[in-house]
CSV table of C-alpha atoms in Angstrom, one decimal:
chain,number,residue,atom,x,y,z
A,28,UNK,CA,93.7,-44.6,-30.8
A,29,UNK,CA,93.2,-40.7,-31.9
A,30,UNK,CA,93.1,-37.9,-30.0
A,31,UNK,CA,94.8,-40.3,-26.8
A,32,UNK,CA,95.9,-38.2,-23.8
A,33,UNK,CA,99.1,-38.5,-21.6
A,34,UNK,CA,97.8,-41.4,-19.6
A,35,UNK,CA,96.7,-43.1,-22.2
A,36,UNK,CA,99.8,-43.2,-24.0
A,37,UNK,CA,100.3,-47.2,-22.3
A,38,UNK,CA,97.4,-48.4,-23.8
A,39,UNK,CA,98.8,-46.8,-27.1
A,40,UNK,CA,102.2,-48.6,-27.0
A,41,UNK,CA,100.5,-51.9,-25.9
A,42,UNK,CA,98.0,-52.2,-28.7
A,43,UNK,CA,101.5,-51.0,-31.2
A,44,UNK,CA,102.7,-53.7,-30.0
A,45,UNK,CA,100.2,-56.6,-30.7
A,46,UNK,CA,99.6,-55.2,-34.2
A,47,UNK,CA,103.4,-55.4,-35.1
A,48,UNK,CA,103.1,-59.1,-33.4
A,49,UNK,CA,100.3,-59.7,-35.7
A,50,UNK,CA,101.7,-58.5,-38.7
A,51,UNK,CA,105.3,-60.3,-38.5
A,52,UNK,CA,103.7,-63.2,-37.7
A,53,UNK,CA,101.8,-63.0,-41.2
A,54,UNK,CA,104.7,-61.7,-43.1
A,55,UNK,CA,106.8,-64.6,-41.3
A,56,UNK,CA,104.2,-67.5,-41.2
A,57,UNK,CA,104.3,-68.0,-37.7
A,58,UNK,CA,101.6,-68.4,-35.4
A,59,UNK,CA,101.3,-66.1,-32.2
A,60,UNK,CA,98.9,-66.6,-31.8
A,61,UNK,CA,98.9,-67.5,-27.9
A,62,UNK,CA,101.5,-64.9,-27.4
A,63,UNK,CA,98.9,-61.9,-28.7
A,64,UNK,CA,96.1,-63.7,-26.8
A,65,UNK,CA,98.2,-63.2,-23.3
A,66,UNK,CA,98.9,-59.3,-24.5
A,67,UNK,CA,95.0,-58.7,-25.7
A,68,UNK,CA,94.1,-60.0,-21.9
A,69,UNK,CA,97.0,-57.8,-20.7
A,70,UNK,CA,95.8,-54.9,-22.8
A,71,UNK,CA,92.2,-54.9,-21.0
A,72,UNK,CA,93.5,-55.1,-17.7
A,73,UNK,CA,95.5,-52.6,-18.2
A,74,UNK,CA,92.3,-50.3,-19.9
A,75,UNK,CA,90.1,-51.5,-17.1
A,76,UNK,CA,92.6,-50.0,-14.6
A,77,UNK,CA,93.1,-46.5,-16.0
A,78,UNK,CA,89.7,-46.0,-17.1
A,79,UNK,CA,88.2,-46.7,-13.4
A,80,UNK,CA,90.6,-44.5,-11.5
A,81,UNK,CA,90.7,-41.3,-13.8
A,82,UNK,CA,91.8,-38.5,-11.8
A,83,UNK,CA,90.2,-34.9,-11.6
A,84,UNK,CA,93.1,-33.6,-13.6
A,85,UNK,CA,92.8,-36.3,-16.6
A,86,UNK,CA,88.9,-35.5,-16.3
A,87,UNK,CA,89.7,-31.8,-16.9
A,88,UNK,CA,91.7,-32.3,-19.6
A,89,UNK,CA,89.2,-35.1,-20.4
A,90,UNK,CA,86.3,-32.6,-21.1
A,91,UNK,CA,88.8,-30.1,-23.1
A,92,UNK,CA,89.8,-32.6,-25.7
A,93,UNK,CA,89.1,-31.6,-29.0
A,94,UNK,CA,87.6,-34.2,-30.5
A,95,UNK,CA,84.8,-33.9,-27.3
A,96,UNK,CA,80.9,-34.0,-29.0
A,97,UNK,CA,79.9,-30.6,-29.2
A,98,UNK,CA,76.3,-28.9,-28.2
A,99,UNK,CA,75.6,-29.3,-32.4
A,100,UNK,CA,76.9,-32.9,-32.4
A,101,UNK,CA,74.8,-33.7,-29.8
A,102,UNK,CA,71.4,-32.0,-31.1
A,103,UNK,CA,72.4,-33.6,-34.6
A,104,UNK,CA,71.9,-37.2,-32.5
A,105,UNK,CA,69.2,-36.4,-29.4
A,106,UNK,CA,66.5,-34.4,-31.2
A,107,UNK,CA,64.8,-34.5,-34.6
A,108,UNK,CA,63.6,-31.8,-36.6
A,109,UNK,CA,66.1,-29.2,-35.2
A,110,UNK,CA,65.4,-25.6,-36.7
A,111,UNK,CA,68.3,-23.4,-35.4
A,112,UNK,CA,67.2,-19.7,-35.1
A,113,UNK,CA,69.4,-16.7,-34.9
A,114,UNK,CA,70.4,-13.3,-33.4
A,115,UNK,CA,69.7,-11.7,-30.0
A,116,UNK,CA,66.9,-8.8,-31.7
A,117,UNK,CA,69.9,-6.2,-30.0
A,118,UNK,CA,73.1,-6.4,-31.5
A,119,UNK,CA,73.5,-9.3,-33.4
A,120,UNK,CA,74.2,-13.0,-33.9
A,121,UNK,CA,76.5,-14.9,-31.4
A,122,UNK,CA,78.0,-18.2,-32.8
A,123,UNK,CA,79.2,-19.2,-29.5
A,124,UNK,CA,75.5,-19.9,-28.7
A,125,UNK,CA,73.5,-21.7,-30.4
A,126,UNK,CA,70.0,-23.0,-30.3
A,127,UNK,CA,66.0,-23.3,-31.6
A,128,UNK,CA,63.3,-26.0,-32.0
A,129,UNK,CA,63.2,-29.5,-31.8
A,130,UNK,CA,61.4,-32.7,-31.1
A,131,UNK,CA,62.5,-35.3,-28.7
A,132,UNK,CA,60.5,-37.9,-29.1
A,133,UNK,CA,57.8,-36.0,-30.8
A,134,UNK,CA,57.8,-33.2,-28.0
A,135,UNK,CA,58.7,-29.9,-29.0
A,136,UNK,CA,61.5,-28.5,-27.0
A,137,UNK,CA,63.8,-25.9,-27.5
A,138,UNK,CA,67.3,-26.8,-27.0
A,139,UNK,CA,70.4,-24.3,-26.4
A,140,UNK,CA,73.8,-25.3,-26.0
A,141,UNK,CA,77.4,-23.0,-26.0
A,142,UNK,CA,79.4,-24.5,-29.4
A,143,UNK,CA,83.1,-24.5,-29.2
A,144,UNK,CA,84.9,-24.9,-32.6
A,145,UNK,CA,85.9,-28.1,-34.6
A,146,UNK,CA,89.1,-26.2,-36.1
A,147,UNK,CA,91.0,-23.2,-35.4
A,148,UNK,CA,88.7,-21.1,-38.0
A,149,UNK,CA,85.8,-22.1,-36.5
A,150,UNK,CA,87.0,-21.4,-32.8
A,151,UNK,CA,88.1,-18.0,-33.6
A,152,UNK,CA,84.6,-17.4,-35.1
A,153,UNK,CA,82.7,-19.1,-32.0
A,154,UNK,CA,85.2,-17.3,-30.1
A,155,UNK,CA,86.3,-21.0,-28.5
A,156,UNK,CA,83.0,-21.5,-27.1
A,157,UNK,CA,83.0,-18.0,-25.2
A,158,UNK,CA,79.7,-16.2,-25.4
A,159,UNK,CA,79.3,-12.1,-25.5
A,160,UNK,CA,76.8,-10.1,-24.0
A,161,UNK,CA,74.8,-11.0,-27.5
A,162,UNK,CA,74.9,-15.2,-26.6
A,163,UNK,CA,73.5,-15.1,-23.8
A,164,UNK,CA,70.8,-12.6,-25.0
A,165,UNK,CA,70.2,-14.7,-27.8
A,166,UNK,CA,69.4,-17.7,-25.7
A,167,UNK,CA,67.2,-15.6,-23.1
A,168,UNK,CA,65.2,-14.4,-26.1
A,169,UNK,CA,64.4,-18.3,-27.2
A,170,UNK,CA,63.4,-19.3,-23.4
A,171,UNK,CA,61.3,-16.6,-23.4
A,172,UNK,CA,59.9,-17.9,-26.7
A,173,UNK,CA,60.0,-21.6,-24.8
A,174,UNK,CA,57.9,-20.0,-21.7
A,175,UNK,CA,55.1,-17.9,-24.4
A,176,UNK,CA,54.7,-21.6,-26.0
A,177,UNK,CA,55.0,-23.9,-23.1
A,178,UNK,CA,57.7,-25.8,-24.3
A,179,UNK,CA,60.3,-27.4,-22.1
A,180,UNK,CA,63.4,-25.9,-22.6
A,181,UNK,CA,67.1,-28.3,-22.6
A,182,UNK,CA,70.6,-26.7,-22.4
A,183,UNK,CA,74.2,-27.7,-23.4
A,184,UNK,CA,77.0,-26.1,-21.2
A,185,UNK,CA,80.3,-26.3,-22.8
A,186,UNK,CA,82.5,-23.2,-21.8
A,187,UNK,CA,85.5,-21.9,-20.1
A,188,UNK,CA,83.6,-19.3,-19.4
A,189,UNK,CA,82.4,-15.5,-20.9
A,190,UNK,CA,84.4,-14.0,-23.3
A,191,UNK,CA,86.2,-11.4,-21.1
A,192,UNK,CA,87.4,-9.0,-23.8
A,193,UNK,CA,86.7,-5.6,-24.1
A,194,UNK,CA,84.0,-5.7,-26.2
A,195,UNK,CA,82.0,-8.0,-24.0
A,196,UNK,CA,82.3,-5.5,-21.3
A,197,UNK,CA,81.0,-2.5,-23.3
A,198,UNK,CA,78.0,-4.5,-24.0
A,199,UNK,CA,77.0,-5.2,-21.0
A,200,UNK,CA,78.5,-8.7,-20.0
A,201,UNK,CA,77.8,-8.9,-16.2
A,202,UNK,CA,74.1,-7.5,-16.9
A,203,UNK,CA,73.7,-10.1,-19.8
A,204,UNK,CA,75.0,-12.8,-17.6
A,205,UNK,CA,72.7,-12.1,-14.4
A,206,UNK,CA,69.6,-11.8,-16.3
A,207,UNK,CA,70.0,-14.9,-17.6
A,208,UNK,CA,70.3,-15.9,-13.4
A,209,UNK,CA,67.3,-14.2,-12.9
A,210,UNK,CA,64.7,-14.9,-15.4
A,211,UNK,CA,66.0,-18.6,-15.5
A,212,UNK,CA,65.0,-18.5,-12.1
A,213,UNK,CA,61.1,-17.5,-12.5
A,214,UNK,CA,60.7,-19.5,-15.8
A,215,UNK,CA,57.0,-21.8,-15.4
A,216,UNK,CA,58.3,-24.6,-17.8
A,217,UNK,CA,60.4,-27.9,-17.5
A,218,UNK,CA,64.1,-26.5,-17.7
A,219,UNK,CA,66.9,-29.5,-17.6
A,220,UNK,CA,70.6,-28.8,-18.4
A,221,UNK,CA,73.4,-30.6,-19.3
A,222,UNK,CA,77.0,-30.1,-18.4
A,223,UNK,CA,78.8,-32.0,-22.0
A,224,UNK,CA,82.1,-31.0,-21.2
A,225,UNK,CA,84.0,-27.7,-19.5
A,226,UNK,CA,81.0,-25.7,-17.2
A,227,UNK,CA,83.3,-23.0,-16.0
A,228,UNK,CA,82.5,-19.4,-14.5
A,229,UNK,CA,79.6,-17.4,-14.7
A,230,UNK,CA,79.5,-18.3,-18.8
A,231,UNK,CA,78.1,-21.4,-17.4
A,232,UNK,CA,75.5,-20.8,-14.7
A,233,UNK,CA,73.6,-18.2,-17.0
A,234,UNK,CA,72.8,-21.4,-18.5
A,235,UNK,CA,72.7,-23.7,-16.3
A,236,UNK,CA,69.5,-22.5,-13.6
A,237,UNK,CA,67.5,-26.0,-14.4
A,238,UNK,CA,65.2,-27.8,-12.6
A,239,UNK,CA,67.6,-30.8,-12.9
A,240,UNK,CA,71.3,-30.3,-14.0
A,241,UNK,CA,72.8,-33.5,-15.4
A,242,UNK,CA,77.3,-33.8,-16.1
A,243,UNK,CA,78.7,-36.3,-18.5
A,244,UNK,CA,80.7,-38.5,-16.5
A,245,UNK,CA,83.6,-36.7,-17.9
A,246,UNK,CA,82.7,-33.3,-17.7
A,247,UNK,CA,83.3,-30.5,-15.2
A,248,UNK,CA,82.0,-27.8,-13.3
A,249,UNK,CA,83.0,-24.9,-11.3
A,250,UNK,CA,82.6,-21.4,-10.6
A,251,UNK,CA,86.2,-21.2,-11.9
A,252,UNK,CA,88.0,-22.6,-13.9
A,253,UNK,CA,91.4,-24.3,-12.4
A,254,UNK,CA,93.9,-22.4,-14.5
A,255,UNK,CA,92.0,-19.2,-13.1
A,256,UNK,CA,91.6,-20.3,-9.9
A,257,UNK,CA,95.5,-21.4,-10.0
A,258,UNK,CA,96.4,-18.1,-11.3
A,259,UNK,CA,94.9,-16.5,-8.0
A,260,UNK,CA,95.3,-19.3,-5.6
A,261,UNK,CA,99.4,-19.5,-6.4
A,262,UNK,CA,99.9,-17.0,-9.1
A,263,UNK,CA,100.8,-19.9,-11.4
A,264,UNK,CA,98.3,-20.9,-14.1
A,265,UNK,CA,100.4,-24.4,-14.7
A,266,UNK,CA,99.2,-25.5,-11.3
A,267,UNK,CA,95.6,-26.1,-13.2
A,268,UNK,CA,95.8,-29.6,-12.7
A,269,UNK,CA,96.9,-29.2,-8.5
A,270,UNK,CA,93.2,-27.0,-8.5
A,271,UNK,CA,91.5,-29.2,-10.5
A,272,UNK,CA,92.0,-31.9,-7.5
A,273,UNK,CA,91.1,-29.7,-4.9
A,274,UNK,CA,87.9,-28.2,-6.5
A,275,UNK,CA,86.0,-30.8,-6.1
A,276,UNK,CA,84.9,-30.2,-10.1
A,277,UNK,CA,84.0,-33.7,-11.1
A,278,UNK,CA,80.2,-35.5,-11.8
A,279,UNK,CA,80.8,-37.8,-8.7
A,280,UNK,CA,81.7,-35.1,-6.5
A,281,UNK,CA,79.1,-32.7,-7.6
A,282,UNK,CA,76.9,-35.1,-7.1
A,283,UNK,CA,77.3,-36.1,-3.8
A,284,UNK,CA,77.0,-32.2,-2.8
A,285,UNK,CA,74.0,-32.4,-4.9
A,286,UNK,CA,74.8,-30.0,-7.2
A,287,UNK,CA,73.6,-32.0,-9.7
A,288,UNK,CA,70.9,-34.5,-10.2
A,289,UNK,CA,72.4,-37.4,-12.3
A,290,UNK,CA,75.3,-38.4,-14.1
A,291,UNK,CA,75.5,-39.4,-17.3
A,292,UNK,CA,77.5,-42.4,-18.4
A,293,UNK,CA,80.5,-42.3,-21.1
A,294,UNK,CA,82.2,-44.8,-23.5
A,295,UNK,CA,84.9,-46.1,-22.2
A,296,UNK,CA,88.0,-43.6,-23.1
A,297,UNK,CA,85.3,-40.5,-22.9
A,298,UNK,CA,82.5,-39.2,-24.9
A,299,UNK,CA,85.1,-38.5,-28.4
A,300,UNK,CA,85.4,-42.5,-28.6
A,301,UNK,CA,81.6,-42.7,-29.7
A,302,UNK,CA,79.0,-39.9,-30.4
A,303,UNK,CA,76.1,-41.8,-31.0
A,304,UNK,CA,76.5,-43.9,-27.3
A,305,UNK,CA,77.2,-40.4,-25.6
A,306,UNK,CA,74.0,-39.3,-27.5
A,307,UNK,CA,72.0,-42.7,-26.6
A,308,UNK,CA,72.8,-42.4,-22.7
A,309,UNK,CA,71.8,-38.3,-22.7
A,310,UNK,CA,68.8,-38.9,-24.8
A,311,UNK,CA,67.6,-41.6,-22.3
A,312,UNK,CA,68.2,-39.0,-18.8
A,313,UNK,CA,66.8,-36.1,-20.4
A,314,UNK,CA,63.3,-38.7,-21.7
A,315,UNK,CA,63.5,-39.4,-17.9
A,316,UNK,CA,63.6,-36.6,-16.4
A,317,UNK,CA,61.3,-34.5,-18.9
A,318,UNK,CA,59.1,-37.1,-18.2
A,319,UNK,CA,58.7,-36.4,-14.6
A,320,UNK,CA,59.1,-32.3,-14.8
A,321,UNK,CA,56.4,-32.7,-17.0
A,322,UNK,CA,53.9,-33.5,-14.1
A,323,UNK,CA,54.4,-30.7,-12.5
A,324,UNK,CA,52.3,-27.2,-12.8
A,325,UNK,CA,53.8,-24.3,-12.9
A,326,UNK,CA,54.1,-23.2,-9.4
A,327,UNK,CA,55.5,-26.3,-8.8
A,328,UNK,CA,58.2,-26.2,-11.8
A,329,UNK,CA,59.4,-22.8,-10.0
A,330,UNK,CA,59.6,-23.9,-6.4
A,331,UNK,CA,61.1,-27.1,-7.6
A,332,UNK,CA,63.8,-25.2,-9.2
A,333,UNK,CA,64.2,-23.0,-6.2
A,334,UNK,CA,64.6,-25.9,-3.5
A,335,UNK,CA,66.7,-27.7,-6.1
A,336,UNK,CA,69.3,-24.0,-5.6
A,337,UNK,CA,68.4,-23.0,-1.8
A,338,UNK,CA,69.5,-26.4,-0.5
A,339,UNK,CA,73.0,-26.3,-2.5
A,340,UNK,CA,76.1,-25.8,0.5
A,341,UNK,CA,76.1,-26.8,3.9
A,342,UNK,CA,75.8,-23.8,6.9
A,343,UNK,CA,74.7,-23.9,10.4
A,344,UNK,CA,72.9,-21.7,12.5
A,345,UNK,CA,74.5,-19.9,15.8
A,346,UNK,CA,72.3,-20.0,19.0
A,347,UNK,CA,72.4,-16.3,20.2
A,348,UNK,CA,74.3,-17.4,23.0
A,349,UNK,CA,77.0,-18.3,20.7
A,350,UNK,CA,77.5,-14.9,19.1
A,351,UNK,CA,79.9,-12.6,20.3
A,352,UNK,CA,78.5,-9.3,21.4
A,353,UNK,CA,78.9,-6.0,19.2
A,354,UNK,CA,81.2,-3.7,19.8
């Protein structure tokens, strides 16, 4: 297995062992053959049982692993004719964004997505995935190209967050990042986004204002990420994986506070075991989904989106009698 994480390392040593069964037994001319049929049975057992009760820690680390499908990978696989297009028309050309036109299924669409790195060179270039002030301009720019031509517009969330470097803050990072909030907000097309891995911090919500918001089964989302919110919480980012549990950052949580709208499933082991069935099961929600958002008119796409936002966290209302009076 490549890439395997701690808690897969089991699996690892179990599947060493029946090829080093299977190879003496050639080199030796002996049959094991019932002996390796009792460890393959033992081998899925024991895959069935750590692949159904993956914690919110192994998620986490989960959607970091650096093998992960990126936003490009994914396009590569979902969409056909993909024309990327550049630059924010301000400052200049984020790689940490990317995005342009494309066809899925013979719709045009425009699709943006947040691109870590497949190497170190690449992630220092794409600044691991973190966008500037210039990113997240860049993809307003092509939703408002999406909105002048009426095409539906698809995201790919797949950050720690904003880059929070100086030079992001001299650009305007906080202004970059709420515009995004706000005109996502009043946009009068189909807008569906999809959480591929790490959705952390404001980085991710200026993306991720949709009508529906779909999470790979693996993925996660928050409004910070658990080494940040560990660093505050016990001034000890190495208690990331003691957050991650209490965040409540996984697809299956999320979605039972309806924070999101579907889930999208994974190969067994996570999405790095097999791009093209990660792609297949994406390309089949957002066909779905489009399909439905696609019904509506505009008013209707906006409201929609609205509702989808104003019903997110649970509050109650005091009677008057309740309140305490002023002092």
């Amino acid at each position: 297995m490549a890439g395997e994480l701690p808690y897969e390392k089991p699996l690892v040593e179990m599947r060493q062992k029946i090829e080093e069964l299977k190879q003496f037994g050639q080199d030796k001319q002996i049959d094991f053959t019932d002996e390796i049929n009792r460890l393959e049975e033992r081998y899925l057992q024991m895959e069935e049982e750590i692949y159904t009760n993956i914690t919110a820690p192994q998620k986490m680390h989960l959607a970091r692993h650096h093998q992960r499908p990126t936003s490009l990978d994914l396009i590569e696989q979902v969409f056909t004719d993909f024309i990327e297009l550049h630059g924010d028309r301000l400052f200049g050309d984020d790689l940490a964004v990317v995005g342009g036109i494309a066809k899925l299924n013979g719709i045009p669409v425009t699709v943006i997505g947040q691109q870590r790195g497949k190497d170190t060179k690449d992630n220092i270039a794409r600044f691991f995935g973190s966008a500037h002030p210039e990113g997240f301009r860049k993809g307003l720019r092509l939703m408002q190209q999406a909105e002048k031509f009426k095409r539906p517009i698809i995201t790919f969330i797949d950050t720690k967050g904003a880059y929070p470097g100086n030079t992001a803050e001299e650009r305007g990072q906080s202004e970059a990042i709420a515009r995004n909030l706000r005109e996502m907000a009043k946009l009068s097309v189909p807008v569906i986004c999809v959480v591929i891995g790490e959705g952390g911090s404001g980085g991710a919500l200026a993306f991720a204002v949709g009508n529906r918001v779909l999470m790979l089964e693996h993925a996660i989302y928050s409004a910070i990420s658990p080494n940040g919110a560990a660093s505050i919480l016990w001034k000890d980012a190495s208690k990331a994986d003691q957050a991650a549990e209490a965040m409540k950052i996984t697809a299956n949580d999320l979605l039972r506070l309806e924070v999101i709208e579907d889930i999208v499933p994974e190969p067994r082991g996570g999405a790095h075991r097999n791009y093209e069935m990660t792609a297949a099961a994406i390309k089949e929600l957002l066909e779905r989904h489009l399909a439905e958002l696609m019904n509506m008119s505009c008013d209707e796409l906006r409201e929609d989106r609205y509702q989808k936002f104003r019903k997110i966290g649970q509050y109650t209302f005091l009677k008057p009698s309740e309140t305490e009076p002023m002092l």
